Structures are given as structure tokens and as C-alpha cells.
mmCIF file with all atom_site columns, N, CA and C and ligand atoms in Angstrom:
data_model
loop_
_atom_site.group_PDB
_atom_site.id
_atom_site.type_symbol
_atom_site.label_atom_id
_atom_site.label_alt_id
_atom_site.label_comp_id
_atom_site.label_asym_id
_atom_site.label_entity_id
_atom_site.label_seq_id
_atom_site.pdbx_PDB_ins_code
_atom_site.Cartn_x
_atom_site.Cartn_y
_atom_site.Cartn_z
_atom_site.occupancy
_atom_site.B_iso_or_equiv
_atom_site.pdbx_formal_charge
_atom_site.auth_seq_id
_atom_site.auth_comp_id
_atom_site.auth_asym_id
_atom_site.auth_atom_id
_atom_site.pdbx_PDB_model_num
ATOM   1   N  N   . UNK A 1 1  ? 0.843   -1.191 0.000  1.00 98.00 ? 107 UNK A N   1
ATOM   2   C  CA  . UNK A 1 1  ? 0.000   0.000  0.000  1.00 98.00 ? 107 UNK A CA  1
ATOM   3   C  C   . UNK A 1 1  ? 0.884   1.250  0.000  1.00 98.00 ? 107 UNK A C   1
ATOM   4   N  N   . UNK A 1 2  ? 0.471   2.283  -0.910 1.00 98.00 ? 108 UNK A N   1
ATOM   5   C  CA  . UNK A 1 2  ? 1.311   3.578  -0.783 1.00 98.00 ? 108 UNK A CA  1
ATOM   6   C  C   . UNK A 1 2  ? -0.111  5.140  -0.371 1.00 98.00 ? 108 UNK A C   1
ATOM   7   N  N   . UNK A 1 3  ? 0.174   5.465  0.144  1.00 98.00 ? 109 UNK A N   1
ATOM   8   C  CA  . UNK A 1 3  ? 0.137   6.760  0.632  1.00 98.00 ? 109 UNK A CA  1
ATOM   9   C  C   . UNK A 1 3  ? 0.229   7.853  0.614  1.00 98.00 ? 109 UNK A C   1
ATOM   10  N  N   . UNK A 1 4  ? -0.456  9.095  0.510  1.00 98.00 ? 110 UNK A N   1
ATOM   11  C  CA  . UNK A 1 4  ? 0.377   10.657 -0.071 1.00 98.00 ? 110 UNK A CA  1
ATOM   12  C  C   . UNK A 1 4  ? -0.887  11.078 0.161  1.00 98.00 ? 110 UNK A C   1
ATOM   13  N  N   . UNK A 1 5  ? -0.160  12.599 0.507  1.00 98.00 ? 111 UNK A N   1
ATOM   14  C  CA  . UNK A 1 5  ? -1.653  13.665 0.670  1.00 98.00 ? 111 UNK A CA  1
ATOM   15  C  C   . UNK A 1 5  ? -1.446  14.775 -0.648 1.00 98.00 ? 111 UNK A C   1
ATOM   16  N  N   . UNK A 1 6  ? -3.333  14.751 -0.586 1.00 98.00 ? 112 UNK A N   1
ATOM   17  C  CA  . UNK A 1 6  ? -3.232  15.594 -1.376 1.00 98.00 ? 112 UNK A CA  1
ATOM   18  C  C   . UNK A 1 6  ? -3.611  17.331 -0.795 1.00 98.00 ? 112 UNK A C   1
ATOM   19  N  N   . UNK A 1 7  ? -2.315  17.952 -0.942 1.00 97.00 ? 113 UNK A N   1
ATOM   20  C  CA  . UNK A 1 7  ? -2.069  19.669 -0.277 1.00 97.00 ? 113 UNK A CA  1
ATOM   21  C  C   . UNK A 1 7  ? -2.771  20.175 -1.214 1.00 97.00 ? 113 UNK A C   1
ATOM   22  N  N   . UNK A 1 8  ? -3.801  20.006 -1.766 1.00 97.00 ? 114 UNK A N   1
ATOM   23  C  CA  . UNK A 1 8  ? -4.938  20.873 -2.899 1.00 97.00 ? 114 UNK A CA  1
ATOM   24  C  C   . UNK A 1 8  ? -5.948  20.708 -1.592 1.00 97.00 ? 114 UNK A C   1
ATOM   25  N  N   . UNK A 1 9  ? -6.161  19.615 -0.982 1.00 97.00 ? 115 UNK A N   1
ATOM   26  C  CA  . UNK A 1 9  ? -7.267  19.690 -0.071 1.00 97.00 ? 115 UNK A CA  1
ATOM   27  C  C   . UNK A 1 9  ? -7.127  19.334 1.492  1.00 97.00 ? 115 UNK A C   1
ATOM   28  N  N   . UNK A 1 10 ? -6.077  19.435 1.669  1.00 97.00 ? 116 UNK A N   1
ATOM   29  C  CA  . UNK A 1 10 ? -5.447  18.762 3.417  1.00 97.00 ? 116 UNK A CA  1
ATOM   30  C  C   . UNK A 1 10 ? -5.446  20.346 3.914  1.00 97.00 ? 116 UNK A C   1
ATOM   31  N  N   . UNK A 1 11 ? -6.994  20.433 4.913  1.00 96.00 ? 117 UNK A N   1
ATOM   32  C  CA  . UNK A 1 11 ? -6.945  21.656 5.638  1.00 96.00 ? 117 UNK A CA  1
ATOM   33  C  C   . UNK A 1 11 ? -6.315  21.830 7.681  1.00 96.00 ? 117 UNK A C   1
ATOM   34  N  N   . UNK A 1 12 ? -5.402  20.990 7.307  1.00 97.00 ? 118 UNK A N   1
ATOM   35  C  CA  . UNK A 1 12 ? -4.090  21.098 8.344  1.00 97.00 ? 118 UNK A CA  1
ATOM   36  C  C   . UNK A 1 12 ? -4.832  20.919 9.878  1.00 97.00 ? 118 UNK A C   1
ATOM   37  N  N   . UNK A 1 13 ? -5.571  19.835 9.985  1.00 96.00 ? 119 UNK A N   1
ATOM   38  C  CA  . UNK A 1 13 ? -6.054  19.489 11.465 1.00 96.00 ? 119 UNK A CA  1
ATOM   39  C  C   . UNK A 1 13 ? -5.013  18.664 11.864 1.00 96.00 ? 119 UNK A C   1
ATOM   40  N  N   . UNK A 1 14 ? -4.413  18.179 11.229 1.00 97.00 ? 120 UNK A N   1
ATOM   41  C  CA  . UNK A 1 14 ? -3.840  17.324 12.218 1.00 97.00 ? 120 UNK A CA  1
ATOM   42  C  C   . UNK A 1 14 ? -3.933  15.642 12.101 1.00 97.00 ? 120 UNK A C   1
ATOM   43  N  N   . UNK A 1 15 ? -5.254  15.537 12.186 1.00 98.00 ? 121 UNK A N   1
ATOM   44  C  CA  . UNK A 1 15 ? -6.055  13.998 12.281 1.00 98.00 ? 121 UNK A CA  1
ATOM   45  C  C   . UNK A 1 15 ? -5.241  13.060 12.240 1.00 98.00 ? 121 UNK A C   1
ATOM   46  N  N   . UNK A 1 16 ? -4.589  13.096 11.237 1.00 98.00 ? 122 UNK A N   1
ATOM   47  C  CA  . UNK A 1 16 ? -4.119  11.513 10.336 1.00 98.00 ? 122 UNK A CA  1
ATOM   48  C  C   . UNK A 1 16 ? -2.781  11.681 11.347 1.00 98.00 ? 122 UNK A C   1
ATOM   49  N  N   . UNK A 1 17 ? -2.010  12.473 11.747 1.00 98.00 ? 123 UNK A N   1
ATOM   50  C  CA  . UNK A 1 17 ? -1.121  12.363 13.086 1.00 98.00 ? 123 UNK A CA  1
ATOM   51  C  C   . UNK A 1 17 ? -1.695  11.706 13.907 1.00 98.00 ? 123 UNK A C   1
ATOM   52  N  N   . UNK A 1 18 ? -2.733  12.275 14.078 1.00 98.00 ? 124 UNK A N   1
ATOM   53  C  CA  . UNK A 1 18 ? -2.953  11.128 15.696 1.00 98.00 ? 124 UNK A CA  1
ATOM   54  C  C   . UNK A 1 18 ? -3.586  9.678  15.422 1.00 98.00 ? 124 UNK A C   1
ATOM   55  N  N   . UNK A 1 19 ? -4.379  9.851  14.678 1.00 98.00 ? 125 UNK A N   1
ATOM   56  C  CA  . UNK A 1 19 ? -4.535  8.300  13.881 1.00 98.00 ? 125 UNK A CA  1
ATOM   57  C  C   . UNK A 1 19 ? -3.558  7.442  14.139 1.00 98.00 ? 125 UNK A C   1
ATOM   58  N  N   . UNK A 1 20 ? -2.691  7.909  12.996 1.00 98.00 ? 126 UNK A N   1
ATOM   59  C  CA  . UNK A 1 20 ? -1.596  7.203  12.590 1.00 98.00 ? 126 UNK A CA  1
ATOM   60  C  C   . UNK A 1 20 ? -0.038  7.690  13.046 1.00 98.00 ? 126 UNK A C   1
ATOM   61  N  N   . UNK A 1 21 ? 0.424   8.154  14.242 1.00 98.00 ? 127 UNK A N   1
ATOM   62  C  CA  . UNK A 1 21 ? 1.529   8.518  13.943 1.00 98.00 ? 127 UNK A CA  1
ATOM   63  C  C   . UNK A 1 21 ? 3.074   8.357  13.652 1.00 98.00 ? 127 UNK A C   1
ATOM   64  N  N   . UNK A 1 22 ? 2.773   6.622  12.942 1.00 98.00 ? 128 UNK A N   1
ATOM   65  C  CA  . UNK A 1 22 ? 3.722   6.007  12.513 1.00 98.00 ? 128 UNK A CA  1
ATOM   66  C  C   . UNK A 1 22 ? 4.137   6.086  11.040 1.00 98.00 ? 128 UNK A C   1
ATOM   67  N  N   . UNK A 1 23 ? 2.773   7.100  10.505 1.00 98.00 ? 129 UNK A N   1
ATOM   68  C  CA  . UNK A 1 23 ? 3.133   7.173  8.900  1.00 98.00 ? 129 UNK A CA  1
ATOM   69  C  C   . UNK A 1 23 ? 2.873   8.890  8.802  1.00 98.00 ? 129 UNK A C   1
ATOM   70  N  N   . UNK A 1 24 ? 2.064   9.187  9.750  1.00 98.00 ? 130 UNK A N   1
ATOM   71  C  CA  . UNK A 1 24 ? 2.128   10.630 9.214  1.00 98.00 ? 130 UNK A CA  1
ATOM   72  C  C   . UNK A 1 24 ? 2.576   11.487 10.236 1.00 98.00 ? 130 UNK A C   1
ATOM   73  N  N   . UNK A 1 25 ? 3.397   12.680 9.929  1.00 98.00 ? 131 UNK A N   1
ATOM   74  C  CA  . UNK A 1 25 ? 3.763   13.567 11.131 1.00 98.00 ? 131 UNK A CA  1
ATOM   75  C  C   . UNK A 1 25 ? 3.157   15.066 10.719 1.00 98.00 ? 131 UNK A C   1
ATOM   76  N  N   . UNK A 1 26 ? 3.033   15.701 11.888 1.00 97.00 ? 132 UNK A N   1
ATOM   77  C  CA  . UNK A 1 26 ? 2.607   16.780 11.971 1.00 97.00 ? 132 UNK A CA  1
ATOM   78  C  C   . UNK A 1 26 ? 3.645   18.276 11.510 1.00 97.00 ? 132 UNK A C   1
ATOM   79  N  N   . UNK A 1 27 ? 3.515   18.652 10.736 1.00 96.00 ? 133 UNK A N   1
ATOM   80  C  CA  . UNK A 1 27 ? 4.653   20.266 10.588 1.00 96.00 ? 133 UNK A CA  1
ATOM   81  C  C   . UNK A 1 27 ? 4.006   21.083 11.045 1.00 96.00 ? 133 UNK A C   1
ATOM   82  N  N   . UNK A 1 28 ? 5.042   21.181 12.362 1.00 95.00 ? 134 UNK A N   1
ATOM   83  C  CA  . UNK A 1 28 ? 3.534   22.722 13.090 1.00 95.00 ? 134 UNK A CA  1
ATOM   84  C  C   . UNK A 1 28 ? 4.050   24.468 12.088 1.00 95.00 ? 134 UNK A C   1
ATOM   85  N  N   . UNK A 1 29 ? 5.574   24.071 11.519 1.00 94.00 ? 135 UNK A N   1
ATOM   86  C  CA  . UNK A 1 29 ? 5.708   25.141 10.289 1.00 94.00 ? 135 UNK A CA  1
ATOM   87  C  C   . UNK A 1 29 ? 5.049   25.678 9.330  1.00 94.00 ? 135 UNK A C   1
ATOM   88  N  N   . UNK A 1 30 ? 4.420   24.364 8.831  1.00 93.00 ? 136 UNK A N   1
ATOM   89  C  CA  . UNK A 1 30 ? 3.645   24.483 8.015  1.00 93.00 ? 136 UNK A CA  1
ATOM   90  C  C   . UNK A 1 30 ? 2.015   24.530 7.844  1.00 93.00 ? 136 UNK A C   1
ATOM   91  N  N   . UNK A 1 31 ? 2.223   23.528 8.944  1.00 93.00 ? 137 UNK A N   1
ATOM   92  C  CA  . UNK A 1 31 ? 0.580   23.672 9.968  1.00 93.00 ? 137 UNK A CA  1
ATOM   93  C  C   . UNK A 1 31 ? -0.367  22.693 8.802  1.00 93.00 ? 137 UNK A C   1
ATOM   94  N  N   . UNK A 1 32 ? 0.471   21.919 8.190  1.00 95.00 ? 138 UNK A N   1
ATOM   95  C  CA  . UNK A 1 32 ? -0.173  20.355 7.489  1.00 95.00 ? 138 UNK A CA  1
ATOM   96  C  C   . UNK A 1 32 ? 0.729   19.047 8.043  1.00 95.00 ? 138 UNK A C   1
ATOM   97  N  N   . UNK A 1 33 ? -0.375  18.004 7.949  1.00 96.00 ? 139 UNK A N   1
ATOM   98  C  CA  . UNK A 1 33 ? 0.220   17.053 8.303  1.00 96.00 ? 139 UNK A CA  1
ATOM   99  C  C   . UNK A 1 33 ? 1.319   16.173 6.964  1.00 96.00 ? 139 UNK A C   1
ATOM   100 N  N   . UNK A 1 34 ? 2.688   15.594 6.955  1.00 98.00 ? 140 UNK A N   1
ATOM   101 C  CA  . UNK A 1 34 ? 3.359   15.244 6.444  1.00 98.00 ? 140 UNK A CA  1
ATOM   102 C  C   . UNK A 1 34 ? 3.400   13.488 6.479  1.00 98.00 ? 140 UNK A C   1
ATOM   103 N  N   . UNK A 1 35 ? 3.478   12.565 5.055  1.00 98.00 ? 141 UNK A N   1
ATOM   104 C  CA  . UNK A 1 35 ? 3.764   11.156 5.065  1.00 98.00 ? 141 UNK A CA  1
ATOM   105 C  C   . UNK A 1 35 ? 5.128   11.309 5.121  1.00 98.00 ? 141 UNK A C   1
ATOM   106 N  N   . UNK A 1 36 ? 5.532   10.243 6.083  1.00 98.00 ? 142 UNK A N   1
ATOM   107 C  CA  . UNK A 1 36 ? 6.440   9.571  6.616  1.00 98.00 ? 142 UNK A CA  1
ATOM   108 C  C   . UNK A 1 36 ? 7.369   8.733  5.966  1.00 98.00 ? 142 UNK A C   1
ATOM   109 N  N   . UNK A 1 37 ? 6.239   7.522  5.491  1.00 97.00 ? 143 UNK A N   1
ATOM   110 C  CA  . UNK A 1 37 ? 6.666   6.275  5.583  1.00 97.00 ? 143 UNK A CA  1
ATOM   111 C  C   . UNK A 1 37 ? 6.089   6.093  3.640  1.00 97.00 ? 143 UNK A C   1
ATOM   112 N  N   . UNK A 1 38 ? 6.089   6.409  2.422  1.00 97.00 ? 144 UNK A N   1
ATOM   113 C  CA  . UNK A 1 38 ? 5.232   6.222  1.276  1.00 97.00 ? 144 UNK A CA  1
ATOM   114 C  C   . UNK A 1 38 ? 4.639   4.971  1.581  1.00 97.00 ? 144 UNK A C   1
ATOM   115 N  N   . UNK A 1 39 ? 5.616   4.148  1.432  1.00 98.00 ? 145 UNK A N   1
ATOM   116 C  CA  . UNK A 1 39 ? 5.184   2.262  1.449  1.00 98.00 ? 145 UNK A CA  1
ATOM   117 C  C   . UNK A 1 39 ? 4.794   2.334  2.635  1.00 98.00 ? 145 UNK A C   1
ATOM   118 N  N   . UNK A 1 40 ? 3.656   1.912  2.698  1.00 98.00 ? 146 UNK A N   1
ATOM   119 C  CA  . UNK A 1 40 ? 3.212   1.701  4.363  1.00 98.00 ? 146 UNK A CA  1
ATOM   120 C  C   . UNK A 1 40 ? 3.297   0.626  4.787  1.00 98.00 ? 146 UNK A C   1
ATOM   121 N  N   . UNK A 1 41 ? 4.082   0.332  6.071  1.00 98.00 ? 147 UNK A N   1
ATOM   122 C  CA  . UNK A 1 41 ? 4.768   -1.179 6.307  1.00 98.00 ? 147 UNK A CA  1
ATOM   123 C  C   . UNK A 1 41 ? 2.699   -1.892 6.783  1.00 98.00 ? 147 UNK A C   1
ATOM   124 N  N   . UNK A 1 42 ? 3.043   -3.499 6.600  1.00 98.00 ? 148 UNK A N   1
ATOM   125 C  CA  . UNK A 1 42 ? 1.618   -3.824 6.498  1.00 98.00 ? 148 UNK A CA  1
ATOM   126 C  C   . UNK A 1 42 ? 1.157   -3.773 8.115  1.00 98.00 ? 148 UNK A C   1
ATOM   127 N  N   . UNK A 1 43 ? 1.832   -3.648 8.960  1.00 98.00 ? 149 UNK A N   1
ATOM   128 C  CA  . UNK A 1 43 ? 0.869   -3.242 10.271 1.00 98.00 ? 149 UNK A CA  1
ATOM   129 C  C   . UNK A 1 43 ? -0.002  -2.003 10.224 1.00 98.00 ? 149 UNK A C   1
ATOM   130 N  N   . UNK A 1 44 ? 0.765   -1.103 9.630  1.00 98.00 ? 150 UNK A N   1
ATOM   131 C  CA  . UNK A 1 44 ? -0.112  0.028  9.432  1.00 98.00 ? 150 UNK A CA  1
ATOM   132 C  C   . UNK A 1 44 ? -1.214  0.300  9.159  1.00 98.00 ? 150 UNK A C   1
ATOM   133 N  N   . UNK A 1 45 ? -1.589  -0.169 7.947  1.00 98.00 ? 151 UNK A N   1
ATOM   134 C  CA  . UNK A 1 45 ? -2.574  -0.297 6.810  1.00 98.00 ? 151 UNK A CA  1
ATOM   135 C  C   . UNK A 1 45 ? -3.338  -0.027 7.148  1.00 98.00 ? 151 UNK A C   1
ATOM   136 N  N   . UNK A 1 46 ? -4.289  -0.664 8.316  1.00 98.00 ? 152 UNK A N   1
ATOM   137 C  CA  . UNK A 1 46 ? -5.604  -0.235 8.656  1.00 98.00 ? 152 UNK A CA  1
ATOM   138 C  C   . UNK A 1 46 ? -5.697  0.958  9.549  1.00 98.00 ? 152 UNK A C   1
ATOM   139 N  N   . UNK A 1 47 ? -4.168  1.598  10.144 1.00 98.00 ? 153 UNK A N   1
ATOM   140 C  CA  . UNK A 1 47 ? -4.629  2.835  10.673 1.00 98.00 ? 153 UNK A CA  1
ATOM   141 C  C   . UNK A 1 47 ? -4.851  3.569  9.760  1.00 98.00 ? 153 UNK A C   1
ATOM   142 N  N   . UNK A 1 48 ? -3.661  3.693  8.664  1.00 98.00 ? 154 UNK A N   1
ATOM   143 C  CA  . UNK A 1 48 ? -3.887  4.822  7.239  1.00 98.00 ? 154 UNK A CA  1
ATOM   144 C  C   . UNK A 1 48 ? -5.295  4.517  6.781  1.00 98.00 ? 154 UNK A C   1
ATOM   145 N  N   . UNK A 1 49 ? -6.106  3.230  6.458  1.00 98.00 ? 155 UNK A N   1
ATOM   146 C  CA  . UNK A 1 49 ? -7.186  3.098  5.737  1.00 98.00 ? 155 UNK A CA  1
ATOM   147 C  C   . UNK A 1 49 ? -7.989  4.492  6.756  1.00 98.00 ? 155 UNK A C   1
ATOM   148 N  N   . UNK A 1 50 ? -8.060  3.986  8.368  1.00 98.00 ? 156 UNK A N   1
ATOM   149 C  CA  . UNK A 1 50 ? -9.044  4.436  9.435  1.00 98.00 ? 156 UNK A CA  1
ATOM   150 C  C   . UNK A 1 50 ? -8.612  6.485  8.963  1.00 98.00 ? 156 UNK A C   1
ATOM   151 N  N   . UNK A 1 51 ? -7.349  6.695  9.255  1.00 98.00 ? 157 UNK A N   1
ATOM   152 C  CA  . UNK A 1 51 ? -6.915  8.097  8.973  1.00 98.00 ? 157 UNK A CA  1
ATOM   153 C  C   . UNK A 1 51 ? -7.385  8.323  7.486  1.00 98.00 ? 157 UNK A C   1
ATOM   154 N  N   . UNK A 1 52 ? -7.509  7.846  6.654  1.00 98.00 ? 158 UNK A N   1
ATOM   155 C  CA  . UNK A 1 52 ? -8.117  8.674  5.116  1.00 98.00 ? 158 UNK A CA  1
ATOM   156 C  C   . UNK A 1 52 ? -9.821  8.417  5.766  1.00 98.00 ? 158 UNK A C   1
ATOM   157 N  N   . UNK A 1 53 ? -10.150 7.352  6.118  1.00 98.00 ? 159 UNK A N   1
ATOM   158 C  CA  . UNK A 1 53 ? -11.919 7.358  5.940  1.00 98.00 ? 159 UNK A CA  1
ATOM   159 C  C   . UNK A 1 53 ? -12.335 8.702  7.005  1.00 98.00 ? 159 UNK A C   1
ATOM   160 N  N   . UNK A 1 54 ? -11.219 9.163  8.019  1.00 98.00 ? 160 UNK A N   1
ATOM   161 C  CA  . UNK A 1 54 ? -11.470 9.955  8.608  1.00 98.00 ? 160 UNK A CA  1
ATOM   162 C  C   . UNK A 1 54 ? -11.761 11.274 8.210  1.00 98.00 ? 160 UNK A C   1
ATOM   163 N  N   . UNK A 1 55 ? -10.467 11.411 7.370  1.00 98.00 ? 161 UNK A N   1
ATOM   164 C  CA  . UNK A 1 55 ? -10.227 12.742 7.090  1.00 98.00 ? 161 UNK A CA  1
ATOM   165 C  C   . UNK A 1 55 ? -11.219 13.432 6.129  1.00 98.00 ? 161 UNK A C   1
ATOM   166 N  N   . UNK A 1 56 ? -11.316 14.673 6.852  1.00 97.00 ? 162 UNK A N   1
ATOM   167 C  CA  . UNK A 1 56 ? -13.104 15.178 6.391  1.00 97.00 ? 162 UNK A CA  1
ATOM   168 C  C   . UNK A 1 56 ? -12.754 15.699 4.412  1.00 97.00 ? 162 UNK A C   1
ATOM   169 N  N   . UNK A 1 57 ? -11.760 16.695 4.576  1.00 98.00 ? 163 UNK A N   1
ATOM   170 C  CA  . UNK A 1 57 ? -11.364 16.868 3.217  1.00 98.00 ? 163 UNK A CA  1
ATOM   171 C  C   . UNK A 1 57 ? -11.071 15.979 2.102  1.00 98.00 ? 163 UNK A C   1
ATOM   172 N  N   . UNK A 1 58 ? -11.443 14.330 2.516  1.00 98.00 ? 164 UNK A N   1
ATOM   173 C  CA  . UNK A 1 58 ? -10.571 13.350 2.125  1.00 98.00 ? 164 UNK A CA  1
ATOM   174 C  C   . UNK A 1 58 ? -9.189  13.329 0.811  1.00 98.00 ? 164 UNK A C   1
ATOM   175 N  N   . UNK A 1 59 ? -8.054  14.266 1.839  1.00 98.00 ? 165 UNK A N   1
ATOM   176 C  CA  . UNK A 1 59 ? -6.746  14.415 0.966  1.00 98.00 ? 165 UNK A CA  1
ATOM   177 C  C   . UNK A 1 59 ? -6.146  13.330 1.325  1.00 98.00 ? 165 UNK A C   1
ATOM   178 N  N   . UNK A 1 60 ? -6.128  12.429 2.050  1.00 98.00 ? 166 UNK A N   1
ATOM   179 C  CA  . UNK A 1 60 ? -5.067  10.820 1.795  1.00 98.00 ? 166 UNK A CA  1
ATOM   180 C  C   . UNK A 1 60 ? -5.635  9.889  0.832  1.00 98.00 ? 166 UNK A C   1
ATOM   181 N  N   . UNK A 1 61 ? -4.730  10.082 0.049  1.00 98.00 ? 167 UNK A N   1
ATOM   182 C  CA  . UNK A 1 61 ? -4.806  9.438  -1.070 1.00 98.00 ? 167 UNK A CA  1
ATOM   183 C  C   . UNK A 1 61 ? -4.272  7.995  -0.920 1.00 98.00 ? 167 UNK A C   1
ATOM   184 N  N   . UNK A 1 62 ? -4.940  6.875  -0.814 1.00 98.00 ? 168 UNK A N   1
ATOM   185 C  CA  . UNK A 1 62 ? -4.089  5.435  -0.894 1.00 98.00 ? 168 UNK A CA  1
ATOM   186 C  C   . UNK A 1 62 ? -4.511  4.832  -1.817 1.00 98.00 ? 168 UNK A C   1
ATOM   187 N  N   . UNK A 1 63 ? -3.155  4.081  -2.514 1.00 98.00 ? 169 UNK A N   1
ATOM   188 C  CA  . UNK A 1 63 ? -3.264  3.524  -3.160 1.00 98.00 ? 169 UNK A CA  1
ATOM   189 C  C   . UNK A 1 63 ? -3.044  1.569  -3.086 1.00 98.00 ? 169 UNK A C   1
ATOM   190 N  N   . UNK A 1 64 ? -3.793  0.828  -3.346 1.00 93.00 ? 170 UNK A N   1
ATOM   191 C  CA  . UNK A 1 64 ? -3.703  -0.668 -2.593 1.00 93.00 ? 170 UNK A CA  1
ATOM   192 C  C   . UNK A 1 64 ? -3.262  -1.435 -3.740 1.00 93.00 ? 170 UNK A C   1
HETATM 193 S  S1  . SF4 B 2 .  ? -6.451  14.356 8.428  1.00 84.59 ? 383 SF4 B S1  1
HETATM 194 FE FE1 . SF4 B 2 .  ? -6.545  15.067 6.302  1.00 84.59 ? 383 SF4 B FE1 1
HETATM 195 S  S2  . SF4 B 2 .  ? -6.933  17.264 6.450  1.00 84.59 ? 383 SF4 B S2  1
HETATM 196 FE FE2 . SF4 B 2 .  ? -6.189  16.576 8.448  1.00 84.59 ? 383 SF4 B FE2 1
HETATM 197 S  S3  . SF4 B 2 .  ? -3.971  16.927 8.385  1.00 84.59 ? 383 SF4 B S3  1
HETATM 198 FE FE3 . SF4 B 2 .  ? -4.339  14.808 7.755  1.00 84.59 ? 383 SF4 B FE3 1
HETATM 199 S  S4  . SF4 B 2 .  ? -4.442  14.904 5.497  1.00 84.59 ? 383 SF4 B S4  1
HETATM 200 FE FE4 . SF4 B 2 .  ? -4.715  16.984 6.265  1.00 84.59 ? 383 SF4 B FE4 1
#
């Protein structure tokens, strides 16, 4: 599974940090959240799935 946000619509809550914060980190610089990890190792998977179904703007883009 790969991973990436899309910064056309990621309005910088945060979310997918706390979800997930083994694939995504927070830039309080930038005040959007940042992928980590592209390949998401397979433990992950279902937090990233849980962090995109979350995310209201839906900018995590995965690809399976
Ligand atoms: S949950 Fe979505 S909108 Fe919020 S920081 Fe992550 S990618 Fe951006």
C-alpha cells in the first residue's frame, strides 16, 4: 500500500497524526500534516485506511 496527501485539499487538522503517527507527522511550520513512511509497512494499513476514511477533506490518497 502507498500513501500521499493531497495539499490541494489537506486543511491542516492534524487527524491523520494522531490516527496514525507512525506514517504521518505533523509540521507545526507548516501547519499540514506530512507522510512519513510512502510504502506503508503492512501493520499500518488499517490505521492509514481508518486516517483517510477519517479525514473530512478526504486528501489521503491510498493507493492498494
Ligand atoms: S487528516 Fe486530512 S486534512 Fe487533516 S492533516 Fe491529515 S491529510 Fe490533512
Amino acid at each position: 500500500m502507498k500513501v500521499r496527501i493531497d495539499y490541494d485539499l489537506c486543511m491542516g487538522d492534524g487527524n491523520c497524526s494522531k490516527v496514525c503517527p507512525e506514517v504521518f507527522a505533523y509540521d507545526d511550520d507548516q501547519m499540514v500534516s506530512r507522510v512519513t513512511q510512502e510504502e506503508v509497512p503492512a501493520q499500518y494499513e488499517d490505521d492509514v485506511r481508518r486516517a483517510a476514511a477519517e479525514c473530512a477533506p478526504g486528501a489521503i490518497v491510498v493507493e492498494e
